[in-house]
XYZ file of C-alpha atoms in Angstrom:
374
model
C 26.119 46.339 156.917
C 24.393 49.763 155.604
C 20.836 50.139 155.484
C 21.416 52.401 152.145
C 22.735 51.520 148.759
C 26.426 52.943 148.148
C 26.658 56.413 147.637
C 27.986 55.948 144.362
C 25.221 54.725 143.529
C 22.022 57.367 144.739
C 21.585 60.015 147.420
C 20.719 57.759 150.640
C 17.511 58.975 152.345
C 16.214 58.593 155.813
C 12.786 57.130 156.649
C 12.476 60.270 158.980
C 13.377 63.122 156.894
C 10.805 65.612 156.779
C 11.605 67.021 153.412
C 11.913 64.466 150.909
C 11.122 60.637 150.589
C 11.895 57.928 148.259
C 9.720 55.261 146.846
C 11.853 52.380 146.411
C 9.510 50.534 143.821
C 10.632 53.606 141.373
C 13.801 53.851 141.815
C 16.033 53.170 138.539
C 18.909 53.833 139.957
C 20.447 56.244 137.132
C 22.317 58.340 139.604
C 20.917 61.822 138.938
C 20.140 62.153 142.253
C 23.469 61.280 143.409
C 25.095 63.700 140.746
C 22.930 67.179 141.767
C 23.563 66.125 145.213
C 27.257 66.064 144.666
C 27.162 69.176 142.308
C 25.975 72.021 142.922
C 24.794 71.084 146.310
C 28.058 69.951 147.768
C 27.035 67.507 150.234
C 27.556 63.626 148.573
C 30.969 63.061 148.656
C 32.117 65.008 151.712
C 31.217 62.075 153.804
C 31.207 58.088 154.032
C 28.643 56.343 155.789
C 30.863 54.423 157.605
C 31.943 58.092 159.293
C 28.454 58.840 160.438
C 27.191 55.934 161.804
C 25.481 55.118 158.979
C 23.056 57.949 158.916
C 22.936 60.254 155.726
C 23.405 63.880 155.582
C 21.059 66.139 154.193
C 20.697 69.862 154.164
C 16.903 69.242 153.073
C 17.124 71.449 149.732
C 15.019 68.969 147.692
C 17.164 69.121 144.602
C 17.195 65.258 144.148
C 13.395 65.523 143.877
C 13.478 67.993 141.448
C 15.727 65.809 139.124
C 14.487 62.668 139.638
C 13.162 61.412 136.087
C 10.808 58.879 137.580
C 9.148 60.183 140.690
C 10.991 57.792 143.325
C 12.065 61.059 145.340
C 9.202 63.398 146.506
C 8.810 65.982 148.627
C 6.760 64.647 152.116
C 3.444 65.592 151.343
C 1.607 67.312 153.847
C -1.289 68.597 151.811
C -3.522 65.800 153.166
C -3.202 67.071 156.563
C -3.832 70.560 155.531
C -6.743 68.879 153.584
C -8.175 67.495 156.695
C -7.699 70.768 158.518
C -9.661 72.466 156.243
C -12.830 70.040 156.924
C -12.112 70.375 160.629
C -15.083 73.299 161.297
C -13.121 73.884 164.485
C -9.536 75.199 162.991
C -8.623 78.218 161.079
C -6.952 77.401 158.448
C -4.473 80.239 157.143
C -2.308 79.989 153.945
C 0.789 82.248 153.341
C 2.016 82.226 149.835
C 6.028 82.654 148.825
C 6.251 84.812 146.054
C 8.120 82.635 143.456
C 4.798 80.319 143.705
C 2.698 82.900 141.790
C 4.788 82.409 138.759
C 4.983 78.573 138.628
C 1.931 77.193 139.865
C 0.294 77.554 136.329
C 2.693 75.247 134.590
C 1.212 72.659 136.433
C -1.896 73.068 134.597
C -0.607 73.642 131.364
C 0.130 77.558 131.287
C 3.114 78.846 129.874
C 6.123 79.006 131.701
C 6.173 82.033 133.828
C 2.767 82.956 133.677
C 1.655 85.081 136.556
C -1.171 83.752 138.226
C -1.650 85.078 141.485
C -4.966 85.674 141.408
C -5.905 82.319 140.137
C -3.676 80.795 143.346
C -5.695 82.751 145.756
C -8.957 81.730 144.134
C -7.924 78.531 144.435
C -6.970 78.156 147.674
C -10.500 79.810 148.669
C -12.001 77.023 146.474
C -10.399 74.558 148.490
C -11.510 76.016 151.558
C -8.785 78.092 153.142
C -10.009 80.690 155.680
C -7.310 83.019 154.968
C -4.340 83.414 152.031
C -1.741 85.882 153.215
C 1.174 86.952 151.131
C 4.593 86.029 152.366
C 5.777 88.990 151.285
C 4.754 90.783 154.520
C 7.353 89.241 156.502
C 9.805 89.163 153.601
C 9.441 93.079 154.496
C 10.024 92.331 157.799
C 13.068 90.024 157.206
C 14.483 92.774 154.634
C 14.422 95.862 157.335
C 15.973 93.595 160.003
C 18.767 92.191 157.908
C 19.372 95.486 156.324
C 19.619 97.242 160.272
C 21.727 94.286 160.716
C 24.296 94.847 158.051
C 24.800 98.631 158.688
C 25.232 98.247 162.709
C 27.748 95.623 161.801
C 29.552 98.103 159.037
C 29.231 101.058 161.791
C 30.648 98.857 164.194
C 27.590 99.202 166.874
C 27.543 95.400 167.367
C 30.229 92.642 168.238
C 28.899 90.537 165.116
C 31.326 90.520 162.640
C 31.604 91.174 158.876
C 30.720 89.788 156.093
C 27.102 89.181 157.193
C 25.745 86.193 155.546
C 21.983 85.888 154.803
C 19.446 83.799 156.832
C 16.837 83.104 154.770
C 17.852 79.529 152.918
C 17.303 76.768 155.363
C 19.312 74.434 153.274
C 22.000 77.321 153.549
C 22.202 77.547 157.329
C 21.809 73.335 157.637
C 24.886 73.699 155.220
C 26.966 76.139 157.531
C 25.784 74.678 160.762
C 27.353 71.016 159.236
C 30.411 71.808 157.416
C 31.241 76.052 158.477
C 29.986 76.259 162.055
C 32.718 79.095 162.622
C 30.521 80.930 160.302
C 27.487 81.059 162.344
C 28.257 83.946 163.663
C 28.374 85.737 160.168
C 25.182 84.657 159.648
C 22.064 87.113 160.133
C 19.802 86.838 163.406
C 17.059 87.679 161.432
C 14.443 84.717 160.821
C 13.419 83.688 157.294
C 9.761 85.338 155.848
C 8.354 81.956 156.610
C 10.441 82.091 159.855
C 8.828 85.447 160.628
C 4.933 85.039 159.112
C 4.206 82.204 161.479
C 4.734 83.552 164.776
C 3.248 87.234 163.580
C -0.013 85.267 162.324
C -0.174 83.504 165.845
C 0.200 86.652 167.739
C -0.374 89.867 166.004
C -3.067 88.477 163.088
C -4.655 86.382 165.912
C -5.297 89.320 168.117
C -6.444 91.890 165.534
C -8.586 89.094 163.960
C -10.014 87.894 167.626
C -8.972 84.455 167.090
C -7.777 81.845 169.213
C -4.157 81.018 168.415
C -4.972 77.542 169.296
C -7.194 76.726 166.188
C -4.882 78.167 163.772
C -3.345 75.941 160.957
C -0.477 77.726 159.846
C 0.506 76.349 156.257
C 3.467 78.028 154.194
C 2.938 77.556 150.424
C 6.608 77.751 148.639
C 8.713 75.386 146.449
C 11.379 75.292 149.022
C 11.495 71.630 150.443
C 13.773 72.835 153.195
C 10.981 74.672 154.716
C 9.298 71.683 155.779
C 12.735 70.856 157.901
C 12.870 75.115 158.840
C 9.773 75.010 160.615
C 10.211 71.906 162.578
C 13.448 73.192 164.149
C 13.013 73.500 168.176
C 13.324 77.233 168.172
C 10.334 77.985 165.488
C 8.132 78.488 168.168
C 8.185 81.833 169.177
C 4.574 82.354 169.408
C 4.344 79.903 171.470
C 7.152 80.812 173.857
C 5.021 84.592 173.696
C 1.668 83.591 174.965
C 2.631 80.587 176.831
C 1.875 77.946 175.082
C 4.132 75.522 175.171
C 3.214 72.959 172.470
C 2.284 75.927 170.001
C 4.405 76.040 166.582
C 4.902 78.851 164.672
C 4.265 77.517 161.190
C 2.165 74.093 161.286
C 2.427 72.713 157.934
C 4.469 73.546 154.663
C 3.010 72.341 151.186
C 4.704 72.674 147.665
C 3.695 74.587 144.462
C 3.218 70.163 143.245
C 1.609 69.401 146.321
C -1.253 72.487 145.740
C -1.622 71.169 142.201
C -2.018 67.655 143.233
C -4.351 68.926 146.092
C -6.657 70.759 143.115
C -6.365 67.909 140.745
C -7.554 65.307 143.541
C -10.745 68.081 144.164
C -11.346 68.317 140.623
C -11.256 72.183 140.399
C -10.558 73.582 136.862
C -7.616 75.890 137.752
C -7.680 77.638 134.740
C -11.212 78.783 134.691
C -10.812 80.255 138.162
C -12.143 84.113 138.271
C -9.149 85.902 140.324
C -9.007 86.522 144.083
C -7.104 89.050 146.339
C -5.001 88.322 149.191
C -6.684 89.352 152.708
C -5.933 92.693 153.178
C -4.815 92.396 157.060
C -1.111 91.040 156.397
C -1.870 90.223 152.690
C -0.171 93.440 151.342
C 3.716 93.833 151.190
C 6.301 96.402 149.086
C 8.156 95.059 146.077
C 11.152 94.186 148.024
C 9.706 90.851 148.719
C 8.656 89.804 145.405
C 12.313 89.650 144.366
C 12.878 87.272 146.735
C 12.534 84.522 144.516
C 15.291 85.251 142.720
C 18.775 84.311 143.290
C 20.262 87.574 144.159
C 16.785 89.230 145.535
C 17.581 89.328 149.147
C 20.903 91.273 148.179
C 18.952 93.557 146.194
C 16.517 94.340 148.652
C 18.606 94.817 151.182
C 21.153 97.310 149.812
C 17.945 99.553 148.457
C 17.062 99.437 152.345
C 20.325 100.216 153.543
C 20.616 103.163 150.893
C 17.415 104.629 152.306
C 18.369 104.504 156.008
C 22.150 105.639 154.965
C 21.083 108.272 152.968
C 17.068 109.009 153.905
C 16.208 109.152 150.147
C 14.911 106.711 147.823
C 17.438 104.481 146.006
C 18.985 105.671 142.377
C 18.232 103.483 139.671
C 21.628 101.790 139.692
C 20.490 100.506 142.912
C 17.263 99.923 142.151
C 18.436 97.460 139.305
C 21.655 96.055 140.431
C 22.552 94.180 137.475
C 25.597 92.715 138.770
C 23.610 90.442 141.483
C 21.377 89.106 138.794
C 21.280 85.911 136.845
C 22.427 82.395 137.764
C 26.073 82.411 137.730
C 26.846 80.436 140.624
C 28.965 83.375 142.151
C 28.985 87.190 141.224
C 29.894 90.313 143.184
C 29.309 94.101 143.589
C 30.303 96.990 144.850
C 27.917 99.978 145.605
C 28.865 103.001 147.228
C 26.318 104.344 149.788
C 26.946 107.826 151.418
C 30.485 107.759 150.955
C 30.809 103.889 152.169
C 32.032 101.489 149.389
C 29.751 98.147 150.402
C 31.204 94.962 148.993
C 28.598 92.216 147.954
C 28.683 88.640 146.423
C 25.632 86.614 145.485
C 26.515 82.404 145.996
C 23.983 80.027 143.852
C 24.322 76.615 144.840
C 25.968 75.421 148.409
C 28.867 73.821 146.541
C 29.876 77.229 145.468
C 30.360 78.115 148.947
C 33.350 76.347 149.144
C 34.714 78.421 146.165
C 34.089 81.548 147.621
C 35.867 80.461 150.918
C 38.769 79.571 149.652
C 39.215 82.782 148.065
C 38.714 84.473 151.084
C 35.489 86.309 152.310
C 37.471 89.324 154.404
C 36.573 91.826 151.170
C 33.218 91.279 151.591
C 30.596 93.151 153.669
C 27.227 90.681 152.869
C 27.025 87.640 151.101
C 23.853 86.196 149.774
C 23.657 82.306 149.949
C 20.681 80.411 148.209
C 21.074 76.691 147.703
């Protein structure tokens, strides 16, 4: 007998899922989680629990929590751990913020949708006792440099890695590929995600420059993405520990979502709207505009093409590449062709992992670069 209700009723969630959790007492069995996991995520309906040893398949995207109308499914709350770390005088808490949080956080406090609250967001984190507030856009710049360089190496035949190159920024997409399309893994960029780069950079470079013992650092990523809770716990996410010879050292220690930060602030009784703006810490707190557009589907693709243009031509990208309209929007599949230094580069943007199946069915051979965001 299965420990889960039928998948025709709702999404099964394992007790050890690092990203999402269900409060059984609140579930009304409405099927909203089932529907979103079936489409546009494309996971539920692809397996039977009898085939998996009664274990749920999950790519940790958190879309079921987004659509749950009664709050039965939520992200796994980590902010109490971060709160405890802030109160520990022997810990140095560093929070790195993802680009989209600064245009989403205000809604939690009654501000208009899309309100740009970067200054108040930083001020809130300082008011909660965080020691340093950094911008993950710093590492997003690193990711773009790596992905664009790798793309050009593949196009020029300077590597044995095949074309097309897929982006690697979305951990839910990576888990989807590992689960359903392992043959595509050589196509996935070898670059880590921005959070995957930010973590070890802080515990090595930042710690050294600031004179901080990396063992005392509690690295926290603030992001809307529940899949990041899974990503930071992957076995390979201990590059800093490997470099420093500290086996137990993780690159990133906690991930808290936009909603978790709002809950923490409300519990602390902080009036968000009255906070005076504050700035990111200067060192590793500044970045170019490329990382900012990561917050939109198609943004990674657009930033990578801008960088590839600059590398190939030695010039700044023209307006049609700085504002690459064909890859913008929310259609499930979008494509464009861009000419750079006499080379035509064909790209595609996939929004929702179910659409990966449609893309593959249509053939991927014509593309050079494909972005996937769950």
